[in-house]
Short mmCIF file of C-alpha atoms in Angstrom, two decimals:
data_model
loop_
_atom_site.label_atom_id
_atom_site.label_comp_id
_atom_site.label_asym_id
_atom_site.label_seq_id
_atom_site.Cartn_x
_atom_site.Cartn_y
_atom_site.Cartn_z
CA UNK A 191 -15.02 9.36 1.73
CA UNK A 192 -14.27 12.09 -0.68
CA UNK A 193 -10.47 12.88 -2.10
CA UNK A 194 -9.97 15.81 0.00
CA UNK A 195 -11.31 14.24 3.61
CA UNK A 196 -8.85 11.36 3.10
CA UNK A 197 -5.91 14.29 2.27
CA UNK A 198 -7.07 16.41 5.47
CA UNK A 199 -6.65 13.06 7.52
CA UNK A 200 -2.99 12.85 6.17
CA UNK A 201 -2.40 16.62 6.57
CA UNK A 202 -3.81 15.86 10.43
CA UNK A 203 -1.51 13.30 11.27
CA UNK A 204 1.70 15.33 9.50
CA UNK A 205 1.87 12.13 6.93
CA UNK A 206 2.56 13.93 4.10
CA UNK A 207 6.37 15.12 4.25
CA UNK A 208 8.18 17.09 1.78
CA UNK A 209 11.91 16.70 0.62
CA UNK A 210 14.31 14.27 -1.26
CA UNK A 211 12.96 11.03 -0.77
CA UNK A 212 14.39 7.57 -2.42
CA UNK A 213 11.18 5.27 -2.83
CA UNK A 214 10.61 1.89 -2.26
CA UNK A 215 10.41 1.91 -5.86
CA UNK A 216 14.16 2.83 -6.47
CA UNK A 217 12.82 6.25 -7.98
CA UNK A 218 13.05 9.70 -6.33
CA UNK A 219 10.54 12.23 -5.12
CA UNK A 220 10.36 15.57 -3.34
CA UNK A 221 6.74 14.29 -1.51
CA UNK A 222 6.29 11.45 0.26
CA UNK A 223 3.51 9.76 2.38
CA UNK A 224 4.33 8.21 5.36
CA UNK A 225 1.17 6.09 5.74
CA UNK A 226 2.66 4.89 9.11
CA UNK A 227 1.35 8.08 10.28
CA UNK A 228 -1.51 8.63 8.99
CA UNK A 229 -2.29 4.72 10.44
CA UNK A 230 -1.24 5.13 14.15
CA UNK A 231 -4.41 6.58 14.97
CA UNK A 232 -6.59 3.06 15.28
CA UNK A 233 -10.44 5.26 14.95
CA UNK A 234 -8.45 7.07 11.49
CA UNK A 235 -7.05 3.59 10.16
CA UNK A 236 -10.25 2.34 10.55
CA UNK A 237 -12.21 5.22 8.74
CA UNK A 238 -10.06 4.87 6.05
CA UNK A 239 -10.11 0.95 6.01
CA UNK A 240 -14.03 0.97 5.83
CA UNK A 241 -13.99 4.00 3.37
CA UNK A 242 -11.64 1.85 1.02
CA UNK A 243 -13.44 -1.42 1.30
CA UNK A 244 -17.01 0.63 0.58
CA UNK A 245 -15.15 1.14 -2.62
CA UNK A 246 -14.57 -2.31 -3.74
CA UNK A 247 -17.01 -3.18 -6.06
CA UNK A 248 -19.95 -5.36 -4.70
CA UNK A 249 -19.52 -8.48 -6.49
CA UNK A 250 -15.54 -8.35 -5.34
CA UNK A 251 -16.45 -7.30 -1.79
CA UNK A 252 -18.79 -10.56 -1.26
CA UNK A 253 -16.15 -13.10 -2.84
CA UNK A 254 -13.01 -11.93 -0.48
CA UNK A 255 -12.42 -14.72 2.36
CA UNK A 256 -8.83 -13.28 3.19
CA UNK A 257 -6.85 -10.28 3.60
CA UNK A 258 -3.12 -10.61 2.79
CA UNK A 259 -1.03 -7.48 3.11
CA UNK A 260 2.59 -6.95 2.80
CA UNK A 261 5.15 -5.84 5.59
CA UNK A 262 5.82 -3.72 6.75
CA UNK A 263 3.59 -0.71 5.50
CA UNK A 264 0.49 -2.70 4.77
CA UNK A 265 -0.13 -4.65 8.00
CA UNK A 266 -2.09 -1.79 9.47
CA UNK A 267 -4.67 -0.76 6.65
CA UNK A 268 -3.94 -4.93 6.11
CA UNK A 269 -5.84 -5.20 9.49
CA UNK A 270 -7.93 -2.80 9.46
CA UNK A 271 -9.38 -4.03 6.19
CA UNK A 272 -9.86 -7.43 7.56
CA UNK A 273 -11.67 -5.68 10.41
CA UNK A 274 -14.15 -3.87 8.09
CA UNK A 275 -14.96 -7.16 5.63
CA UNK A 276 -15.14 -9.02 8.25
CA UNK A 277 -12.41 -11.67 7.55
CA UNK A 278 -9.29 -12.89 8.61
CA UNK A 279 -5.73 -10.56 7.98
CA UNK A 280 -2.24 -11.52 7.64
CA UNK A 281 0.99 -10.79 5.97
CA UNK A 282 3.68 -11.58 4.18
CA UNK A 283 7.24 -10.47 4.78
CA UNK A 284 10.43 -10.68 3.61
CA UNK A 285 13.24 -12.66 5.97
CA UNK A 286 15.61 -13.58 2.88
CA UNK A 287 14.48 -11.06 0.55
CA UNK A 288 11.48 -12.61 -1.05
CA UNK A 289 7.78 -12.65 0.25
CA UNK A 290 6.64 -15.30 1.85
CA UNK A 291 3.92 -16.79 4.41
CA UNK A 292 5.39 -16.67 7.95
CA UNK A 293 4.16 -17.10 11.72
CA UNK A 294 1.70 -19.89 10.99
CA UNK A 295 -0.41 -17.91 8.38
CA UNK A 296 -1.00 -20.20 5.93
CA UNK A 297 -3.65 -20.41 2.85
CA UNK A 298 -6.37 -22.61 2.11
CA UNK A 299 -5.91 -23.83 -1.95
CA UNK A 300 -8.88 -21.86 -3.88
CA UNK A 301 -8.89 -18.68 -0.44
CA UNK A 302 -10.49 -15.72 -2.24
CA UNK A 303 -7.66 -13.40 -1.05
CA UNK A 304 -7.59 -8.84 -1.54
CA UNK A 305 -4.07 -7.57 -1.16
CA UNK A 306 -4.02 -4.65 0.68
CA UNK A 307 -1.02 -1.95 0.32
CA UNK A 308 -0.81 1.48 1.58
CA UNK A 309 0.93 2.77 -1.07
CA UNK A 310 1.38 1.33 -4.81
CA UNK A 311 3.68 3.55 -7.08
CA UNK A 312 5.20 1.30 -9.50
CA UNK A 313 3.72 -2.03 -8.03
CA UNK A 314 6.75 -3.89 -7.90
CA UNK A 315 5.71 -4.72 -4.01
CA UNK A 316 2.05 -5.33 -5.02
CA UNK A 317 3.30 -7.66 -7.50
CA UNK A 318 5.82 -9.60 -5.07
CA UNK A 319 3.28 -10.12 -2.66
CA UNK A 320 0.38 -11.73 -4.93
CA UNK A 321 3.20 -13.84 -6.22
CA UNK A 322 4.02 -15.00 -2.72
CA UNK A 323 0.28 -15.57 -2.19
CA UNK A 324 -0.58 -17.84 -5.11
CA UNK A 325 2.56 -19.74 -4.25
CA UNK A 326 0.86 -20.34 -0.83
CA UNK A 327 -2.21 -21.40 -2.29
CA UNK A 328 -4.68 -18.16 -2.22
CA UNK A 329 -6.50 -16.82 -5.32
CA UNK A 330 -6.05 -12.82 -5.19
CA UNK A 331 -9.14 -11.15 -6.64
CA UNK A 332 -8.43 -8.19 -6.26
CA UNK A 333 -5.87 -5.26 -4.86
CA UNK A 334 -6.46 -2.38 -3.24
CA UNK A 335 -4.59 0.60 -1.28
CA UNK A 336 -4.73 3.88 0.61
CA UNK A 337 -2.91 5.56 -2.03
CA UNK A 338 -2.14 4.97 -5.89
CA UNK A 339 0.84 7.44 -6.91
CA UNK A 340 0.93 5.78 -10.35
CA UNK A 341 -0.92 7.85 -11.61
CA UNK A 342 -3.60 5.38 -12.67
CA UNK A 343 -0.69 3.86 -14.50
CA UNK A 344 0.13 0.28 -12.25
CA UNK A 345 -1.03 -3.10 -13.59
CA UNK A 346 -1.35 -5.96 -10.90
CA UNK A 347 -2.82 -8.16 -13.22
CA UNK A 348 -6.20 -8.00 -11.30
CA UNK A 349 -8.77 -5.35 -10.31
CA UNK A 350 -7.03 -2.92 -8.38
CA UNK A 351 -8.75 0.15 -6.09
CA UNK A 352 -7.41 2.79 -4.74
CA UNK A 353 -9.06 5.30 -1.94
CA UNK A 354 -7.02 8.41 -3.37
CA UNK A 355 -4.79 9.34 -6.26
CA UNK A 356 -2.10 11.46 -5.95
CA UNK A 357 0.27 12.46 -8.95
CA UNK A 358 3.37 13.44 -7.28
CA UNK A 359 6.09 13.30 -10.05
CA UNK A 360 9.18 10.52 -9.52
CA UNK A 361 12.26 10.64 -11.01
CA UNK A 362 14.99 8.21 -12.10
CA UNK A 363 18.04 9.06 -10.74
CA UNK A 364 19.88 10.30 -13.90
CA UNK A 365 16.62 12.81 -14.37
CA UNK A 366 16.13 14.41 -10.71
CA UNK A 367 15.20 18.21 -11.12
CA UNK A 368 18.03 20.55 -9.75
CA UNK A 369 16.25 21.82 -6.79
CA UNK A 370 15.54 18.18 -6.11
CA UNK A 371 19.58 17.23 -6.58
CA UNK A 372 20.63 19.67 -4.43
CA UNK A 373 19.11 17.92 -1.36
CA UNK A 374 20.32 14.65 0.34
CA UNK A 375 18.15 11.71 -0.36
CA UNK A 376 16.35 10.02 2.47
CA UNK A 377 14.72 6.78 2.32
CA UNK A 378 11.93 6.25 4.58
CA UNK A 379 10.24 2.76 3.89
CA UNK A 380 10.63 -0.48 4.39
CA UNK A 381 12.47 -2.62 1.70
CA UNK A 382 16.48 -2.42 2.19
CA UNK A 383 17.25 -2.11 -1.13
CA UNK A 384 15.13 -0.71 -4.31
#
């Protein structure tokens, strides 16, 4: 799937909003992708699923024995991603703050695991979640997600794929353009607090 079919299937499900937005991430942004979107359409998460994991490279792909994806945003494309390699899914969450293995998921010692994420923009998630899964016994492989706003810039300490790119500019909050000042923040994921 090329960069601009997997941008017309946000643009189709109105994913891609634009305002003042206070990340996940703690940093601002006047764009931001609501993957939840783009992901209640079950035939679309699962195009975009099988179009991501056709990306991992082959000798990746074969290893993987587990998906492990964290909530809230990456239980969907988590999921779906199972669904297209052909392997069991689950997720992590955080009840007090800190990822962890919940609902009887559990890890085998040596499990081959992929995290899956919708979106990575600093990693700071990513990186909470593979912690949480070599505490729990998996070996993660690799990472992937929908959507890399890092620019090509986040380290997860293992291969990491992305289906699309985007560079939408961040800001801290001591450098937020005026036009971008001027409007109230809104936060629209998951984690509480950045």
């Amino acid at each position: 799937m090329q960069e601009e079919a997997v941008l017309a299937e946000f643009r189709a499900s109105k994913a891609l909003l634009e305002g003042h937005f206070l990340l996940s991430s703690g940093r601002h942004s006047a764009h931001y992708l609501q993957c939840a979107r783009v992901l209640m359409n079950p035939e679309r998460a699962g195009r975009l699923a099988a179009a991501l994991a056709a990306k991992l490279p082959h000798d990746i792909r074969r290893k993987i024995n587990k998906v492990v994806s964290p909530a809230m945003g990456g239980i969907i494309v988590g999921q779906e991603m199972g669904r297209a390699l052909q392997v069991d899914a689950m997720f992590v969450e955080r009840p007090e703050g800190v990822f962890e293995l919940r609902r009887g998921f559990s890890l085998e010692d040596g499990d081959m695991v992929l995290m899956v994420e919708d979106v990575v923009t600093t990693g700071k998630s990513s990186r909470e979640a593979i912690a949480a899964i070599e505490a729990a016994g998996g070996k993660v492989i690799a990472a992937a997600a929908l959507v890399d706003r890092s620019g090509g810039a986040v380290e997860l300490s293992v291969p990491f794929t992305a289906l699309v790119e985007l560079n939408f500019p961040t800001y801290a909050a001591d450098e937020l353009p005026p036009e971008l000042a001027e409007l109230p923040a809104v936060k629209p994921g998951s984690r509480a607090k950045p």
